[in-house]
Amino acid sequence: MTSSGAPTEPADFRAAVASLHAARIRPEIEVGPIRPPQRLAPYSYAIGAEVRQSGDDSDDVPVDSPGSSFGRLILLYDPAGQDAWNGTMRLVAYVQAEVEAALAMDPLLPEVAWSWLSDALGVPAGESASTPGTSADRTIDVTALGGTVTSTTSVRYGDIAGPPRAHQLELRASWTATGLEIGGHLEAFCEVLSSAAGLPPVGVTELGSA
């Protein structure tokens, strides 16, 4: 069953979906509902996010958008719970972004990228559960955090559009939310997407952007 928070769905799931819609997202990031994956949980909801390029006025939120910084955040809900989750609500995140060659070749890139996520969620380094109240003045309770970071290089040959060599960063992660307020998790996810895209911190203006 895929879901959108309709009245016929469990109250806890509807509350979680509603909190996603109340999240505060920086204007450079476009978010919107997308089709969630099937059969992972009795109820699911998914949001696509993309960092807007200058001059891009499209209203579409793509599931995959090669050459840009984009991602997906999926909410899975199983009222009976799952042993592997250690709870009833699981968040699954995917981020992909193009990075500069120097950053792609940095052997510390995976650690840095993972720190973007753990810091946003308030999870101390080397641990898999958050310390409540430490995530950017938001209370996000997280447990069973795990994932992977991958850096790849694509080389184009022959008659194909695009730069001859491109470098991508991919982050895949999942964690269990221990409360019904999921909006903060979406905000944390968008912080990670902002870092991967190289956006300046909120309230900071880049030189030459005026």
XYZ file of N, CA, C and O in Angstrom, residues 14-167:
616
model
N -0.406 9.511 9.325
C -0.921 10.782 8.824
C -0.238 11.960 9.518
O 0.085 12.970 8.893
N 0.007 11.822 10.815
C 0.691 12.887 11.544
C 2.123 13.071 11.047
O 2.614 14.201 10.914
N 2.796 11.961 10.759
C 4.164 12.039 10.256
C 4.215 12.708 8.888
O 5.069 13.557 8.621
N 3.291 12.341 7.999
C 3.244 12.951 6.674
C 2.952 14.444 6.789
O 3.556 15.278 6.101
N 2.009 14.810 7.671
C 1.675 16.218 7.857
C 2.885 17.008 8.337
O 3.105 18.155 7.921
N 3.713 16.409 9.203
C 4.887 17.115 9.700
C 5.920 17.330 8.605
O 6.655 18.318 8.624
N 5.973 16.429 7.626
C 6.867 16.625 6.484
C 6.476 17.878 5.710
O 7.326 18.664 5.283
N 5.175 18.072 5.535
C 4.694 19.231 4.778
C 4.908 20.534 5.539
O 4.843 21.611 4.934
N 5.157 20.447 6.839
C 5.392 21.644 7.642
C 6.875 21.990 7.761
O 7.230 22.989 8.396
N 7.746 21.191 7.140
C 9.188 21.433 7.235
C 9.559 22.752 6.563
O 8.947 23.178 5.584
N 10.592 23.397 7.097
C 11.090 24.654 6.535
C 12.316 24.360 5.670
O 13.342 23.917 6.175
N 12.186 24.622 4.388
C 13.230 24.293 3.410
C 13.774 25.568 2.795
O 13.009 26.464 2.429
N 15.092 25.672 2.654
C 15.687 26.859 2.058
C 15.236 27.006 0.608
O 14.999 26.006 -0.086
N 15.117 28.228 0.093
C 14.505 28.459 -1.222
C 15.269 27.868 -2.395
O 14.685 27.652 -3.460
N 16.570 27.590 -2.227
C 17.333 27.019 -3.338
C 16.980 25.567 -3.607
O 17.393 25.001 -4.631
N 16.244 24.937 -2.703
C 15.907 23.526 -2.846
C 14.418 23.379 -3.139
O 13.584 23.898 -2.389
N 14.091 22.698 -4.203
C 12.708 22.415 -4.581
C 12.345 21.015 -4.095
O 13.065 20.052 -4.371
N 11.256 20.895 -3.366
C 10.822 19.601 -2.860
C 9.382 19.341 -3.273
O 8.605 20.268 -3.499
N 9.031 18.073 -3.381
C 7.673 17.700 -3.733
C 7.496 16.200 -3.629
O 8.471 15.440 -3.646
N 6.250 15.736 -3.496
C 6.001 14.293 -3.380
C 6.311 13.561 -4.671
O 6.080 14.079 -5.772
N 6.860 12.373 -4.558
C 7.121 11.504 -5.696
C 6.578 10.117 -5.348
O 6.197 9.859 -4.207
N 6.530 9.234 -6.319
C 6.009 7.897 -6.089
C 6.968 7.117 -5.193
O 8.150 6.977 -5.514
N 6.474 6.578 -4.078
C 7.361 5.823 -3.183
C 7.593 4.414 -3.699
O 6.818 3.906 -4.512
N 8.646 3.753 -3.243
C 8.882 2.362 -3.631
C 7.807 1.449 -3.063
O 7.165 1.770 -2.060
N 7.619 0.315 -3.718
C 6.570 -0.620 -3.330
C 7.119 -1.713 -2.412
O 8.281 -2.071 -2.458
N 6.259 -2.240 -1.555
C 6.489 -3.477 -0.799
C 7.572 -3.387 0.273
O 7.976 -4.411 0.818
N 8.033 -2.194 0.583
C 9.025 -2.080 1.652
C 8.365 -1.983 3.021
O 8.987 -2.314 4.033
N 7.128 -1.500 3.036
C 6.397 -1.342 4.288
C 4.920 -1.224 3.956
O 4.557 -0.901 2.824
N 4.039 -1.465 4.933
C 2.606 -1.329 4.659
C 2.216 0.079 4.209
O 1.282 0.241 3.416
N 2.903 1.090 4.711
C 2.603 2.474 4.337
C 3.914 3.185 4.013
O 4.926 2.992 4.706
N 3.889 4.006 2.983
C 5.107 4.710 2.595
C 4.760 6.038 1.944
O 3.669 6.223 1.389
N 5.709 6.950 2.035
C 5.558 8.281 1.444
C 6.953 8.740 1.053
O 7.926 8.497 1.779
N 7.063 9.406 -0.090
C 8.384 9.800 -0.588
C 8.381 11.241 -1.055
O 7.391 11.740 -1.593
N 9.507 11.893 -0.850
C 9.702 13.275 -1.279
C 10.975 13.350 -2.110
O 12.011 12.788 -1.741
N 10.877 14.039 -3.251
C 12.042 14.304 -4.083
C 12.534 15.716 -3.815
O 11.743 16.627 -3.526
N 13.834 15.922 -3.878
C 14.423 17.238 -3.626
C 15.517 17.494 -4.651
O 16.271 16.586 -5.009
N 15.592 18.737 -5.110
C 16.608 19.105 -6.089
C 17.087 20.513 -5.808
O 16.281 21.403 -5.496
N 18.394 20.723 -5.920
C 18.956 22.055 -5.807
C 18.754 22.761 -7.133
O 19.221 22.290 -8.176
N 18.033 23.865 -7.095
C 17.720 24.607 -8.307
C 18.959 25.283 -8.863
O 19.751 25.876 -8.129
N 19.108 25.191 -10.178
C 20.156 25.928 -10.853
C 19.654 27.329 -11.167
O 18.457 27.563 -11.306
N 20.541 28.298 -11.268
C 20.141 29.668 -11.561
C 19.376 29.726 -12.875
O 19.807 29.155 -13.885
N 18.222 30.392 -12.850
C 17.422 30.543 -14.058
C 16.513 29.378 -14.346
O 15.819 29.365 -15.361
N 16.476 28.366 -13.471
C 15.606 27.215 -13.676
C 14.260 27.489 -13.027
O 14.132 27.514 -11.812
N 13.217 27.698 -13.856
C 11.895 28.019 -13.349
C 10.933 26.852 -13.460
O 9.733 27.009 -13.284
N 11.426 25.662 -13.757
C 10.553 24.502 -13.891
C 9.929 24.142 -12.562
O 10.538 24.286 -11.506
N 8.679 23.660 -12.604
C 7.983 23.247 -11.392
C 8.109 21.756 -11.131
O 7.592 21.260 -10.141
N 8.773 21.030 -12.027
C 8.890 19.583 -11.867
C 9.984 19.243 -10.872
O 11.040 19.877 -10.820
N 9.727 18.221 -10.072
C 10.733 17.700 -9.140
C 11.122 16.318 -9.631
O 10.388 15.357 -9.457
N 12.270 16.170 -10.307
C 12.617 14.889 -10.902
C 13.040 13.858 -9.872
O 13.565 14.197 -8.809
N 12.796 12.601 -10.188
C 13.272 11.507 -9.342
C 14.773 11.350 -9.513
O 15.511 11.136 -8.564
N 15.251 11.442 -10.734
C 16.677 11.407 -11.052
C 16.961 12.546 -12.003
O 16.222 12.777 -12.950
N 18.055 13.267 -11.764
C 18.382 14.421 -12.587
C 19.887 14.509 -12.770
O 20.561 15.264 -12.094
N 20.445 13.676 -13.684
C 21.885 13.631 -13.865
C 22.470 15.020 -14.126
O 21.901 15.817 -14.872
N 23.616 15.302 -13.524
C 24.250 16.585 -13.735
C 23.837 17.615 -12.707
O 24.251 18.754 -12.784
N 23.000 17.265 -11.749
C 22.567 18.210 -10.727
C 22.712 17.560 -9.360
O 23.127 16.419 -9.232
N 22.331 18.325 -8.334
C 22.319 17.789 -6.977
C 20.877 17.502 -6.599
O 20.045 18.400 -6.596
N 20.586 16.261 -6.307
C 19.209 15.881 -6.046
C 19.182 14.732 -5.054
O 20.222 14.145 -4.705
N 17.996 14.403 -4.580
C 17.886 13.305 -3.638
C 16.448 12.893 -3.417
O 15.508 13.501 -3.940
N 16.290 11.843 -2.612
C 14.976 11.320 -2.249
C 14.980 10.983 -0.763
O 15.970 10.461 -0.241
N 13.881 11.282 -0.096
C 13.697 10.881 1.292
C 12.393 10.103 1.372
O 11.332 10.615 0.994
N 12.468 8.869 1.851
C 11.314 7.973 1.882
C 10.949 7.667 3.329
O 11.816 7.305 4.134
N 9.691 7.836 3.644
C 9.165 7.475 4.960
C 8.467 6.127 4.859
O 7.554 5.959 4.050
N 8.907 5.172 5.658
C 8.293 3.850 5.723
C 7.647 3.687 7.092
O 8.251 4.023 8.107
N 6.424 3.163 7.084
C 5.711 2.979 8.355
C 5.102 1.585 8.416
O 4.381 1.164 7.516
N 5.441 0.881 9.478
C 4.883 -0.443 9.739
C 4.337 -0.434 11.170
O 5.110 -0.395 12.131
N 3.004 -0.410 11.328
C 2.433 -0.337 12.677
C 2.913 -1.446 13.601
O 2.997 -1.242 14.822
N 3.244 -2.607 13.033
C 3.717 -3.728 13.851
C 5.201 -3.626 14.170
O 5.716 -4.390 14.990
N 5.900 -2.717 13.513
C 7.329 -2.586 13.710
C 8.108 -3.667 12.985
O 7.546 -4.678 12.551
N 9.397 -3.452 12.818
C 10.288 -4.433 12.214
C 11.544 -4.525 13.068
O 12.068 -3.499 13.523
N 12.016 -5.728 13.277
C 13.169 -5.947 14.155
C 14.385 -5.148 13.712
O 15.110 -4.569 14.536
N 14.619 -5.104 12.394
C 15.797 -4.406 11.886
C 15.702 -2.893 12.100
O 16.719 -2.209 12.165
N 14.464 -2.392 12.192
C 14.280 -0.954 12.381
C 14.434 -0.540 13.840
O 14.796 0.592 14.133
N 14.059 -1.416 14.743
C 13.984 -1.055 16.157
C 12.958 0.060 16.356
O 13.172 1.009 17.116
N 11.830 -0.040 15.645
C 10.787 0.969 15.719
C 9.749 0.752 14.647
O 9.737 -0.293 13.978
N 8.877 1.723 14.458
C 7.803 1.603 13.461
C 7.993 2.520 12.264
O 7.339 2.322 11.239
N 8.864 3.532 12.370
C 9.071 4.486 11.275
C 10.533 4.506 10.872
O 11.420 4.733 11.700
N 10.753 4.283 9.595
C 12.106 4.250 9.048
C 12.220 5.285 7.935
O 11.335 5.385 7.074
N 13.278 6.067 7.950
C 13.584 7.023 6.894
C 14.710 6.471 6.034
O 15.719 5.997 6.562
N 14.525 6.523 4.726
C 15.538 6.067 3.772
C 15.922 7.260 2.899
O 15.048 7.886 2.280
N 17.199 7.584 2.851
C 17.665 8.773 2.140
C 18.652 8.404 1.045
O 19.465 7.489 1.199
N 18.564 9.158 -0.049
C 19.523 9.023 -1.149
C 19.869 10.424 -1.638
O 18.985 11.248 -1.881
N 21.165 10.699 -1.784
C 21.649 11.988 -2.289
C 22.687 11.733 -3.359
O 23.568 10.879 -3.188
N 22.591 12.462 -4.460
C 23.625 12.431 -5.487
C 23.970 13.850 -5.888
O 23.082 14.687 -6.051
N 25.258 14.116 -6.024
C 25.703 15.456 -6.409
C 26.989 15.364 -7.191
O 27.828 14.497 -6.926
N 27.141 16.262 -8.165
C 28.410 16.379 -8.858
C 29.372 17.157 -7.969
O 28.985 18.130 -7.316
N 30.619 16.722 -7.922
C 31.632 17.381 -7.103
C 32.848 17.679 -7.966
O 33.059 17.085 -9.024
N 33.658 18.610 -7.499
C 34.872 18.961 -8.218
C 35.888 17.826 -8.129
O 35.873 17.027 -7.186
N 36.788 17.797 -9.116
C 37.758 16.706 -9.190
C 38.615 16.616 -7.933
O 38.866 15.530 -7.405
N 39.060 17.774 -7.417
C 39.925 17.761 -6.236
C 39.209 17.146 -5.047
O 39.798 16.383 -4.266
N 37.922 17.450 -4.890
C 37.157 16.881 -3.784
C 36.912 15.398 -4.003
O 36.994 14.592 -3.063
N 36.634 15.014 -5.255
C 36.361 13.610 -5.554
C 37.565 12.729 -5.262
O 37.415 11.560 -4.884
N 38.763 13.270 -5.444
C 39.978 12.502 -5.231
C 40.451 12.512 -3.772
O 41.404 11.824 -3.425
N 39.796 13.268 -2.935
C 40.192 13.355 -1.529
C 39.808 12.062 -0.817
O 38.629 11.701 -0.776
N 40.761 11.341 -0.258
C 40.430 10.072 0.418
C 39.524 10.253 1.631
O 38.910 9.293 2.092
N 39.423 11.471 2.145
C 38.570 11.724 3.301
C 37.147 12.103 2.911
O 36.321 12.344 3.796
N 36.842 12.139 1.610
C 35.506 12.536 1.176
C 34.398 11.701 1.817
O 33.397 12.259 2.277
N 34.511 10.357 1.859
C 33.427 9.585 2.494
C 33.183 9.991 3.947
O 32.029 10.125 4.373
N 34.257 10.194 4.711
C 34.093 10.596 6.106
C 33.443 11.970 6.214
O 32.575 12.202 7.068
N 33.860 12.878 5.336
C 33.283 14.231 5.364
C 31.804 14.186 5.003
O 30.960 14.804 5.680
N 31.464 13.450 3.940
C 30.070 13.366 3.520
C 29.203 12.727 4.598
O 28.077 13.171 4.852
N 29.724 11.685 5.248
C 28.932 11.056 6.315
C 28.760 12.000 7.496
O 27.714 12.007 8.160
N 29.758 12.827 7.754
C 29.645 13.784 8.855
C 28.560 14.816 8.579
O 27.947 15.336 9.523
N 28.328 15.155 7.287
C 27.220 16.068 6.969
C 25.906 15.504 7.495
O 25.105 16.221 8.089
N 25.701 14.207 7.283
C 24.457 13.576 7.714
C 24.400 13.413 9.227
O 23.401 13.772 9.867
N 25.452 12.873 9.803
C 25.432 12.631 11.241
C 25.299 13.934 12.022
O 24.567 14.000 13.023
N 25.967 14.994 11.564
C 25.846 16.280 12.242
C 24.433 16.840 12.118
O 23.881 17.380 13.080
N 23.844 16.723 10.921
C 22.496 17.247 10.712
C 21.473 16.521 11.576
O 20.497 17.122 12.038
N 21.693 15.228 11.801
C 20.772 14.428 12.603
C 21.098 14.467 14.090
O 20.337 13.935 14.905
N 22.235 15.057 14.440
C 22.620 15.101 15.844
C 23.169 13.788 16.359
O 23.031 13.489 17.546
N 23.796 13.017 15.481
C 24.371 11.727 15.872
C 25.875 11.907 16.087
O 26.586 12.290 15.158
N 26.395 11.633 17.268
C 27.830 11.781 17.513
C 28.654 10.890 16.587
O 28.207 9.825 16.164
N 29.853 11.340 16.255
C 30.737 10.589 15.365
C 30.957 9.179 15.885
O 31.220 8.967 17.071
N 30.833 8.201 14.985
C 31.064 6.815 15.337
C 29.896 6.123 16.000
O 30.003 4.948 16.343
N 28.777 6.830 16.190
C 27.621 6.230 16.831
C 26.455 6.148 15.837
O 26.522 6.661 14.725
N 25.372 5.480 16.238
C 24.231 5.287 15.345
C 22.935 5.829 15.924
O 21.862 5.597 15.365
N 23.021 6.558 17.031
C 21.833 7.149 17.638
C 22.135 8.589 18.030
O 23.270 8.941 18.368
N 21.115 9.423 17.971
C 21.301 10.846 18.219
C 21.288 11.166 19.707
O 20.823 10.394 20.537
N 21.815 12.352 19.997
C 21.686 12.939 21.316
C 20.620 14.016 21.206
O 20.831 15.014 20.513
N 19.449 13.845 21.787
C 18.338 14.789 21.605
C 18.732 16.229 21.871
O 19.484 16.531 22.796
N 18.239 17.110 20.976
C 18.438 18.535 21.167
C 19.739 19.088 20.643
O 20.009 20.271 20.791
N 20.579 18.267 19.978
C 21.884 18.741 19.521
C 21.905 19.060 18.040
O 22.924 19.462 17.521
N 20.796 18.900 17.330
C 20.793 19.075 15.880
C 20.243 20.432 15.495
O 19.043 20.607 15.313
N 21.131 21.413 15.400
C 20.772 22.737 14.924
C 19.541 23.279 15.655
O 18.618 23.816 15.055
N 19.546 23.128 16.999
C 18.443 23.609 17.833
C 17.128 22.887 17.564
O 16.068 23.346 17.961
N 17.177 21.761 16.865
C 15.974 20.950 16.665
C 16.141 19.662 17.465
O 17.244 19.168 17.648
N 15.041 19.137 17.938
C 15.087 17.858 18.637
C 14.724 16.763 17.645
O 13.572 16.631 17.250
N 15.720 16.014 17.209
C 15.519 14.907 16.282
C 16.016 13.651 16.974
O 17.208 13.539 17.278
N 15.131 12.737 17.220
C 15.509 11.482 17.865
C 15.706 10.413 16.802
O 14.781 10.077 16.068
N 16.919 9.902 16.719
C 17.317 8.960 15.668
C 17.977 7.751 16.307
O 18.748 7.886 17.262
N 17.686 6.579 15.778
C 18.393 5.377 16.193
C 18.617 4.495 14.972
O 17.998 4.698 13.921
N 19.518 3.530 15.107
C 19.812 2.554 14.042
C 20.195 3.223 12.732
O 19.758 2.819 11.652
N 21.051 4.258 12.810
C 21.533 4.944 11.607
C 22.613 4.116 10.932
O 23.525 3.604 11.580
N 22.522 3.971 9.617
C 23.549 3.271 8.845
C 23.477 3.670 7.387
O 22.463 4.198 6.927
N 24.566 3.455 6.647
C 24.540 3.800 5.233
C 25.907 3.687 4.591
O 26.861 3.181 5.197
N 25.991 4.182 3.364
C 27.227 4.132 2.589
C 27.441 5.448 1.863
O 26.495 6.170 1.562
N 28.705 5.745 1.576
C 29.081 6.891 0.755
C 29.962 6.379 -0.374
O 30.909 5.623 -0.134
N 29.623 6.783 -1.601
C 30.362 6.321 -2.772
C 30.771 7.513 -3.621
O 29.974 8.419 -3.862
N 32.018 7.511 -4.077
C 32.519 8.531 -4.998
C 32.874 7.846 -6.310
O 33.609 6.855 -6.319
N 32.321 8.349 -7.410
C 32.549 7.732 -8.713
C 33.023 8.770 -9.723
O 32.782 9.967 -9.566
N 33.678 8.279 -10.768
C 34.121 9.119 -11.874
C 33.586 8.542 -13.175
O 33.723 7.346 -13.435
N 32.960 9.398 -13.977
C 32.431 8.991 -15.275
C 33.241 9.662 -16.377
O 33.470 10.876 -16.333
N 33.676 8.877 -17.354
C 34.434 9.396 -18.485
C 33.615 9.170 -19.748
O 33.175 8.048 -20.018
N 33.384 10.241 -20.520
C 32.583 10.159 -21.734
C 33.491 10.051 -22.949
O 34.498 10.743 -23.048
N 33.085 9.192 -23.882
C 33.834 8.995 -25.117
C 32.897 9.153 -26.301
O 31.694 8.869 -26.213
N 33.460 9.570 -27.432
C 32.680 9.623 -28.656
C 31.635 10.725 -28.647
O 31.757 11.740 -27.963
N 30.574 10.505 -29.397
C 29.535 11.502 -29.613
C 28.488 11.436 -28.507
O 27.398 10.892 -28.684
N 28.811 11.989 -27.353
C 27.887 12.032 -26.226
C 28.035 13.369 -25.530
O 29.148 13.879 -25.348
N 26.905 13.977 -25.194
C 26.918 15.305 -24.602
C 27.425 15.264 -23.175
O 27.309 14.257 -22.478
N 27.971 16.402 -22.740
C 28.430 16.509 -21.373
C 29.932 16.668 -21.276
O 30.654 16.507 -22.267
N 30.417 16.991 -20.102
C 31.862 17.146 -19.905
C 32.573 15.821 -20.110
O 31.999 14.753 -19.867
N 33.835 15.855 -20.552
C 34.557 14.600 -20.799
C 34.762 13.757 -19.547
O 34.865 12.533 -19.623
N 34.805 14.394 -18.408
C 35.007 13.662 -17.158
C 34.171 14.325 -16.065
O 34.197 15.547 -15.910
N 33.409 13.528 -15.322
C 32.558 14.063 -14.267
C 32.699 13.207 -13.019
O 32.954 12.000 -13.095
N 32.532 13.831 -11.871
C 32.696 13.148 -10.596
C 31.408 13.282 -9.792
O 30.855 14.375 -9.671
